[in-house]
Coordinates of C-alpha atoms in Angstrom, one line a residue:
Chain C
M109 CA -36.2 -17.9 9.7
S110 CA -39.4 -18.4 12.1
D111 CA -39.0 -18.8 15.7
V112 CA -39.3 -22.4 16.8
P113 CA -38.7 -24.3 20.1
A114 CA -34.9 -23.9 20.8
Q115 CA -34.3 -27.5 21.9
V116 CA -34.7 -28.7 18.1
P117 CA -31.5 -30.1 17.0
P118 CA -30.3 -30.2 13.3
D119 CA -29.7 -34.0 12.8
E120 CA -26.2 -34.7 12.8
D121 CA -26.6 -38.0 10.8
H122 CA -27.8 -36.5 8.0
D123 CA -24.4 -35.0 7.4
V124 CA -23.7 -38.2 5.4
P125 CA -23.8 -37.5 1.6
S126 CA -26.2 -40.5 1.2
G127 CA -29.8 -41.1 0.7
N128 CA -30.9 -40.7 4.3
V129 CA -34.6 -40.9 5.2
P130 CA -35.5 -38.8 8.1
G131 CA -37.7 -39.9 10.8
T132 CA -36.5 -43.7 10.7
H133 CA -34.3 -42.9 13.8
D134 CA -35.4 -43.2 17.5
G135 CA -38.8 -41.9 18.7
V136 CA -37.7 -38.7 20.4
R137 CA -36.1 -37.2 17.4
G138 CA -39.1 -38.3 15.1
A139 CA -41.5 -36.5 17.0
R140 CA -39.9 -33.2 16.8
P141 CA -41.3 -30.5 15.0
P142 CA -39.2 -29.3 12.0
L143 CA -35.9 -27.8 12.2
Q144 CA -35.5 -24.3 12.8
S145 CA -33.4 -22.8 9.9
D146 CA -34.1 -23.2 6.2
G147 CA -30.7 -24.6 5.5
A148 CA -31.4 -27.5 8.4
S149 CA -34.8 -28.1 7.2
R150 CA -33.2 -28.7 3.5
R151 CA -30.7 -30.9 5.0
S152 CA -33.1 -33.4 6.5
Q153 CA -35.0 -33.7 3.2
Q154 CA -32.0 -34.3 0.7
P155 CA -28.7 -35.8 0.7
F156 CA -25.8 -33.0 0.3
V157 CA -24.9 -32.3 -3.2
G158 CA -21.6 -30.8 -3.0
L159 CA -18.9 -29.9 -0.5
L160 CA -19.5 -26.2 -0.1
E161 CA -23.3 -26.6 0.3
H162 CA -22.6 -29.2 3.1
V163 CA -20.2 -26.8 4.5
A164 CA -23.0 -23.8 4.8
A165 CA -25.6 -26.2 5.7
T166 CA -23.3 -27.4 9.0
S167 CA -22.1 -24.3 9.9
L168 CA -23.6 -24.2 13.1
D169 CA -21.8 -26.7 15.4
E170 CA -24.0 -29.5 15.9
D171 CA -22.9 -30.1 19.4
Y172 CA -24.7 -27.0 20.3
A173 CA -28.0 -28.7 19.1
H174 CA -26.9 -32.0 20.4
V175 CA -26.2 -30.6 24.3
A176 CA -29.7 -28.7 24.1
Q177 CA -31.2 -31.9 23.2
L178 CA -29.9 -34.1 25.9
R179 CA -30.7 -31.3 28.5
A180 CA -34.2 -31.0 27.3
A181 CA -34.2 -34.9 27.4
S182 CA -33.4 -34.7 31.1
G183 CA -35.6 -31.8 31.9
E184 CA -32.4 -29.7 32.8
R185 CA -33.7 -26.5 31.1
A186 CA -35.5 -24.4 33.8
Q187 CA -33.1 -25.3 36.5
E188 CA -30.2 -23.7 37.8
R189 CA -26.7 -25.7 37.3
A190 CA -24.6 -26.3 40.1
D191 CA -21.9 -23.6 38.9
G192 CA -24.6 -21.1 39.0
S193 CA -24.7 -20.7 35.2
R194 CA -27.9 -20.8 33.3
P195 CA -28.2 -23.0 30.1
G196 CA -28.7 -21.0 27.2
R197 CA -26.6 -17.9 28.5
P198 CA -22.9 -17.2 28.5
G199 CA -21.3 -18.1 31.8
L200 CA -17.8 -17.6 32.9
T201 CA -15.8 -20.1 30.9
A202 CA -17.6 -18.1 28.0
L203 CA -16.2 -15.0 29.1
V204 CA -12.6 -16.2 29.7
A205 CA -12.9 -17.7 26.1
L206 CA -14.0 -14.7 24.5
A207 CA -11.3 -12.6 26.3
V208 CA -8.8 -15.1 24.9
F209 CA -10.4 -14.4 21.5
G210 CA -9.8 -10.3 22.4
V211 CA -6.5 -11.1 23.2
L212 CA -6.1 -13.0 20.1
V213 CA -7.3 -10.6 17.8
A214 CA -5.7 -7.9 19.4
T215 CA -2.5 -9.3 19.1
A216 CA -2.6 -10.5 15.6
G217 CA -3.7 -6.9 14.7
L218 CA -0.5 -5.5 16.5
Q219 CA 1.8 -8.0 15.0
T220 CA 0.5 -7.4 11.3
R221 CA 1.2 -3.6 12.1
R222 CA 4.7 -4.3 13.2
D223 CA 5.4 -6.7 10.4
A224 CA 4.1 -4.1 7.9
D225 CA 6.7 -1.7 9.4
Q226 CA 9.6 -4.1 9.5
S227 CA 8.8 -5.1 5.8
A228 CA 8.6 -1.9 4.5
R229 CA 12.0 -1.0 6.4
S230 CA 13.8 -4.1 5.1
R231 CA 12.4 -3.0 1.5
E232 CA 13.9 0.5 1.9
S233 CA 17.1 -0.6 3.3
L234 CA 17.1 -3.2 0.2
I235 CA 16.8 -0.8 -2.1
K236 CA 19.5 1.5 -0.6
Q237 CA 21.8 -1.4 -0.8
A238 CA 21.1 -1.9 -4.2
D239 CA 21.6 1.8 -5.2
A240 CA 25.1 1.9 -3.2
G241 CA 26.0 -1.4 -5.0
K242 CA 25.2 -0.1 -8.3
A243 CA 27.1 3.4 -7.7
E244 CA 29.8 1.1 -6.8
L245 CA 29.9 -1.0 -9.6
G246 CA 29.8 2.1 -11.7
R247 CA 32.9 3.7 -9.9
R248 CA 34.7 0.3 -10.2
R249 CA 34.1 0.1 -14.0
D250 CA 35.3 3.7 -14.4
E251 CA 38.2 2.8 -12.4
A252 CA 39.1 -0.2 -14.5
A253 CA 38.6 1.5 -17.9
S254 CA 40.9 4.6 -16.6
L255 CA 43.6 1.8 -15.3
S256 CA 43.4 0.1 -18.7
R257 CA 43.8 2.9 -20.6
Q258 CA 47.0 3.8 -18.4
I259 CA 48.2 0.5 -18.9
R260 CA 48.0 0.9 -22.8
T261 CA 49.9 4.3 -22.6
E262 CA 52.5 3.0 -20.3
Q263 CA 52.6 -0.3 -22.6
T264 CA 53.3 1.8 -26.1
R265 CA 55.5 4.4 -24.2
A266 CA 57.9 1.6 -23.1
L267 CA 57.8 -0.5 -26.3
A268 CA 58.3 2.7 -28.3
E269 CA 61.8 3.2 -26.3
T270 CA 63.4 -0.1 -28.1
A271 CA 63.8 -1.3 -31.5
R272 CA 62.7 -4.7 -30.4
G273 CA 60.0 -3.0 -28.4
Q274 CA 58.7 -1.4 -31.6
S275 CA 58.5 -4.6 -33.6
E276 CA 56.7 -6.0 -30.6
Q277 CA 54.4 -3.3 -30.5
A278 CA 53.6 -3.6 -34.4
K279 CA 53.0 -7.1 -33.7
L280 CA 50.4 -6.7 -30.7
D281 CA 48.7 -4.1 -32.9
R282 CA 48.2 -6.6 -35.8
L283 CA 47.2 -9.2 -33.1
G284 CA 44.9 -6.9 -31.2
L285 CA 43.0 -5.9 -34.2
A286 CA 42.5 -9.4 -35.3
A287 CA 41.2 -10.6 -32.0
G288 CA 39.2 -7.5 -31.5
A289 CA 41.0 -6.6 -28.1
V290 CA 41.4 -2.8 -29.7
R291 CA 39.4 -0.2 -30.9
T292 CA 39.6 -0.1 -34.7
T293 CA 39.2 2.7 -37.0
G294 CA 39.4 2.8 -40.9
P295 CA 37.2 2.9 -44.1
G296 CA 35.2 0.1 -45.1
I297 CA 31.3 -0.4 -45.5
A298 CA 28.2 -0.5 -43.3
V299 CA 25.1 -3.4 -44.1
R300 CA 22.0 -2.4 -42.7
V301 CA 19.6 -5.2 -42.1
D302 CA 16.2 -4.5 -41.1
D303 CA 12.7 -6.5 -40.5
A304 CA 10.1 -6.4 -43.1
R305 CA 7.6 -3.5 -42.7
D306 CA 4.8 -4.4 -40.6
A307 CA 6.6 -7.7 -40.2
T308 CA 4.0 -10.1 -38.6
S309 CA 5.7 -13.9 -38.9
G310 CA 8.9 -14.7 -37.7
T311 CA 10.3 -15.2 -41.4
Q312 CA 9.5 -11.7 -41.9
Q313 CA 12.2 -10.7 -39.2
V314 CA 15.7 -10.7 -39.0
Q315 CA 16.7 -13.8 -37.1
A316 CA 20.5 -14.8 -36.0
P317 CA 21.3 -17.3 -38.9
D318 CA 20.7 -14.2 -41.4
L319 CA 23.1 -12.2 -39.2
Q320 CA 25.7 -15.2 -38.9
K321 CA 25.6 -15.5 -42.8
L322 CA 26.3 -11.9 -43.3
V323 CA 29.0 -11.8 -40.8
N324 CA 30.9 -14.8 -42.1
A325 CA 30.3 -13.4 -45.8
L326 CA 32.3 -10.3 -44.7
W327 CA 34.6 -12.6 -43.2
L328 CA 35.1 -14.3 -46.4
I329 CA 35.8 -11.1 -48.2
G330 CA 38.3 -10.0 -45.9
A331 CA 37.2 -7.6 -43.5
E332 CA 39.7 -6.9 -41.1
A333 CA 37.1 -6.0 -38.3
I334 CA 33.3 -6.3 -37.7
S335 CA 31.1 -5.0 -35.3
I336 CA 27.3 -5.2 -35.1
N337 CA 25.2 -2.3 -33.6
D338 CA 28.5 -1.4 -31.6
Y339 CA 29.3 -4.8 -30.4
R340 CA 32.6 -6.0 -31.8
V341 CA 32.8 -9.5 -33.6
T342 CA 35.5 -11.8 -32.6
S343 CA 36.4 -15.4 -32.9
L344 CA 34.6 -15.6 -29.8
T345 CA 31.5 -14.2 -30.7
A346 CA 28.2 -16.0 -30.5
I347 CA 25.2 -14.7 -32.5
R348 CA 22.1 -16.2 -31.5
D349 CA 18.4 -16.1 -31.0
A350 CA 17.0 -15.8 -27.5
A351 CA 13.2 -15.3 -26.7
G352 CA 12.5 -13.4 -29.9
A353 CA 15.6 -11.4 -29.8
V354 CA 18.9 -11.5 -31.5
T355 CA 21.8 -11.6 -29.0
V356 CA 25.5 -11.0 -29.6
N357 CA 27.5 -11.7 -26.9
Y358 CA 24.6 -12.8 -24.8
R359 CA 23.3 -9.2 -25.1
S360 CA 20.2 -8.6 -26.9
L361 CA 19.7 -6.3 -29.9
T362 CA 17.4 -4.1 -31.1
R363 CA 16.5 -3.7 -34.8
P364 CA 17.7 -2.3 -37.4
Y365 CA 21.0 -4.3 -37.2
V366 CA 23.8 -2.2 -38.5
V367 CA 27.1 -4.5 -39.5
R368 CA 30.1 -2.7 -39.9
A369 CA 33.1 -4.0 -41.5
V370 CA 36.7 -2.2 -42.0
G371 CA 38.2 -3.3 -45.2
D372 CA 38.9 -1.9 -48.8
P373 CA 35.7 0.3 -49.3
D374 CA 36.2 0.2 -53.1
T375 CA 35.8 -3.5 -53.8
M376 CA 33.8 -4.7 -50.6
A377 CA 30.3 -4.1 -51.5
A378 CA 30.7 -5.6 -54.9
R379 CA 32.6 -8.8 -53.5
L380 CA 30.2 -9.3 -50.5
I381 CA 27.1 -9.5 -53.2
D382 CA 29.0 -12.1 -54.6
T383 CA 29.1 -14.3 -51.6
S384 CA 26.6 -17.0 -51.2
G385 CA 25.7 -15.9 -47.8
Y386 CA 24.7 -12.4 -49.0
Q387 CA 22.7 -14.2 -52.2
T388 CA 20.6 -16.1 -49.3
L389 CA 19.8 -12.8 -47.9
L390 CA 18.9 -11.2 -51.2
T391 CA 16.5 -14.1 -51.3
L392 CA 14.8 -13.2 -48.3
E393 CA 14.8 -9.7 -49.2
S394 CA 12.6 -10.6 -52.5
S395 CA 10.4 -13.1 -51.1
F396 CA 9.9 -12.1 -47.3
G397 CA 10.6 -8.1 -47.3
L398 CA 13.7 -8.0 -45.3
R399 CA 15.4 -4.6 -45.9
L400 CA 19.1 -4.7 -47.0
D401 CA 21.1 -1.6 -47.7
I402 CA 25.0 -1.6 -48.5
E403 CA 26.7 1.8 -47.5
R404 CA 30.2 2.9 -48.0
K405 CA 32.1 4.3 -45.3
D406 CA 35.2 6.3 -45.4
S407 CA 35.9 6.3 -41.9
M408 CA 34.3 4.2 -38.9
V409 CA 35.3 3.7 -35.4
L410 CA 34.6 -0.3 -34.1
P411 CA 34.6 -0.6 -30.4
A412 CA 36.8 -2.9 -28.6
A413 CA 35.4 -6.4 -27.4
T414 CA 35.3 -7.3 -23.9
L415 CA 37.5 -10.2 -24.0
T416 CA 37.5 -12.9 -21.7
L417 CA 40.1 -15.8 -22.4
R418 CA 39.5 -19.1 -21.1
H419 CA 42.6 -21.5 -21.5
A420 CA 43.4 -24.7 -20.4
R421 CA 46.2 -24.7 -17.4
A422 CA 47.9 -27.9 -16.6
A423 CA 46.7 -29.2 -13.0
P424 CA 49.6 -29.6 -10.4
A425 CA 51.0 -32.8 -10.4
T426 CA 49.5 -34.8 -7.1
G427 CA 50.0 -38.0 -6.1
A428 CA 47.0 -39.5 -7.4
D429 CA 48.1 -38.7 -10.9
K430 CA 50.0 -41.8 -12.1
Chain G
M184 CA -23.7 -8.6 28.4
I185 CA -21.0 -10.6 30.1
A186 CA -19.9 -11.7 26.4
A187 CA -19.1 -8.4 25.3
L188 CA -17.4 -7.6 28.5
G189 CA -15.5 -10.6 28.0
L190 CA -14.5 -9.3 24.7
I191 CA -13.7 -5.9 25.5
V192 CA -11.5 -7.0 28.4
G193 CA -9.6 -9.1 26.1
V194 CA -9.1 -6.7 23.5
V195 CA -7.8 -4.1 26.2
L196 CA -5.6 -6.7 27.8
G197 CA -4.0 -7.3 24.2
L198 CA -3.6 -3.9 23.4
L199 CA -2.0 -3.0 26.8
L200 CA 0.1 -6.0 27.2
Q201 CA 1.1 -6.1 23.7
P202 CA 2.3 -9.9 24.0
T203 CA 5.3 -10.5 21.5
V204 CA 4.4 -13.6 19.3
P205 CA 7.2 -16.0 19.1
N206 CA 8.6 -16.1 15.5
W207 CA 7.6 -20.1 14.9
L208 CA 3.8 -19.2 16.1
D209 CA 3.7 -16.0 13.6
P210 CA 2.1 -17.9 10.6
Y211 CA -0.3 -19.7 12.5
L212 CA -1.9 -16.7 14.3
P213 CA -4.2 -15.1 11.6
I214 CA -5.8 -18.4 10.9
A215 CA -6.2 -19.3 14.5
V216 CA -7.8 -15.8 14.8
V217 CA -10.2 -16.5 11.6
A218 CA -11.2 -20.0 13.3
A219 CA -11.8 -18.2 16.5
L220 CA -13.8 -15.9 14.6
D221 CA -15.8 -18.8 13.5
A222 CA -16.5 -20.1 16.8
V223 CA -17.3 -16.8 18.1
F224 CA -20.0 -16.4 15.5
G225 CA -21.4 -19.9 15.9
A226 CA -21.8 -19.0 19.9
L227 CA -23.7 -16.0 19.0
R228 CA -25.8 -17.7 16.6
A229 CA -26.5 -20.6 18.9
F230 CA -27.3 -18.0 21.5
L231 CA -29.7 -16.4 19.5
D232 CA -31.1 -20.0 18.8
G233 CA -31.4 -20.2 22.4
I234 CA -29.2 -23.5 22.7
F235 CA -25.7 -21.8 23.7
D236 CA -23.9 -23.5 26.0
D237 CA -20.6 -22.7 27.6
K238 CA -19.0 -26.1 27.4
V239 CA -19.8 -26.5 23.9
F240 CA -18.6 -23.2 22.9
V241 CA -14.8 -23.1 24.8
V242 CA -14.5 -26.8 23.3
S243 CA -15.4 -25.6 19.9
F244 CA -13.4 -22.4 20.1
V245 CA -10.1 -24.5 21.5
S246 CA -10.7 -27.0 18.9
N247 CA -11.2 -24.7 16.3
V248 CA -8.2 -22.6 17.0
L249 CA -5.9 -25.8 17.4
I250 CA -7.0 -28.0 14.5
A251 CA -6.8 -24.7 12.2
A252 CA -3.1 -24.1 13.4
L253 CA -2.6 -27.8 13.0
I254 CA -3.5 -28.0 9.6
V255 CA -1.6 -25.1 8.5
Y256 CA 1.4 -26.4 10.3
L257 CA 1.0 -29.8 8.8
G258 CA 0.8 -28.1 5.5
D259 CA 4.2 -26.0 5.9
K260 CA 5.9 -29.4 6.8
L261 CA 4.2 -30.9 3.7
G262 CA 5.1 -27.9 1.5
V263 CA 1.6 -27.0 0.6
G264 CA 1.1 -24.6 3.7
G265 CA -0.4 -22.1 1.3
Q266 CA -2.8 -24.2 -0.5
L267 CA -4.2 -25.6 3.0
S268 CA -4.2 -22.1 4.6
T269 CA -6.4 -20.9 1.6
G270 CA -8.9 -24.2 1.9
V271 CA -9.1 -23.4 6.0
I272 CA -10.0 -19.8 5.1
V273 CA -12.7 -20.8 2.5
V274 CA -14.3 -23.3 4.8
L275 CA -14.3 -21.2 7.9
G276 CA -15.3 -18.1 5.9
I277 CA -18.6 -19.8 4.3
R278 CA -19.4 -21.1 7.8
I279 CA -18.9 -17.4 9.1
F280 CA -21.0 -16.3 6.4
S281 CA -23.9 -18.5 6.5
N282 CA -24.0 -18.3 10.8
V283 CA -23.7 -14.3 10.1
A284 CA -26.8 -14.8 7.7
A285 CA -28.6 -16.6 10.4
I286 CA -27.9 -14.2 13.0
R287 CA -29.0 -11.4 10.6
R288 CA -32.3 -13.2 10.1
H289 CA -32.7 -13.6 14.0
L290 CA -31.9 -9.9 14.7
F291 CA -33.9 -8.2 11.8
H292 CA -36.6 -11.0 11.5
A293 CA -36.0 -10.8 7.7

């Protein structure tokens, strides 16, 4: 940038992004030499193309140039001002403003450091709380499991003491088995279903409807209890697709899917193959390469389902119900 | 000279007094600092250009800080505080860069 007389102002009228012809203003401005910065000289020759260019070109507050120009016009340049400050040099007010700036910077810096400390502290305390919560949850779960085991043993013992109790116990066993509320052991079959090798598309993968068909087919041939990957299937179970994964009771499973069914191991496999549901799966196996495998099991353990029964209750009668 | 003195006095004051920023002012402090920085660099460039003026500097300093804070405040109220802050920072950043470029040309004659 060349050294050019200081009183030359960038022309503020040229900010307007329109075809503006320089030199058409009053004589004072028109008589001045070219503007001092390259940005400023470009500015006087062409309208602004874009916002960013405009911002860059007007980066110096035009008031400086304006005031300098006014001063030059009134011939004040060389004189001392009334307050003792010389134009072009920073005076007392500038000192105060700069001091304020210094305070601002220092305060912002300190504040940021304080905030960083604080956020680190709050993060740590949050992590601690989460850990404590998790530990508490685990403890409560263990407690609940041991309590329900205790209830079951107590219940069995109490029921075993009377004849009526024994019949109730038998009924309870039968119902619990059907509802999936109790752990179940017995012989049966395990059907292993897996995606095609190097599956690339959804059709080559096992989807929820496939498992639904298989489970329904197993119920149809008289399975007494069914589980998928150690999740017990009950009359309340939902088998769904969610975000590319098969979910059972809203928990995502990973392949391969092993469906275990308790029943007569000698006849189940043969009867299963006859069902229309399994036939559909066989079609999928032959056309898309899904892998199916039925295995006879002499003894399996199916876990109990966590059942939450939702049932309707009579609402308490109020005056409004008439 | 006097400018550097003012700056040093300010920083020392800030560090010694450690003023606590009220919570409601907290989000506006950084943007105010950037706006002030823009005013200071503008003043430095004007000084090197020989057209520095006390009054213009103080006015541009105060108005820069207030307007920047006001824009962010309005943005916060309208739910676009983050975006408006970004916009303000971009504009001020470009100004600072081009002012610093002019200062550099002055100092190194390059």
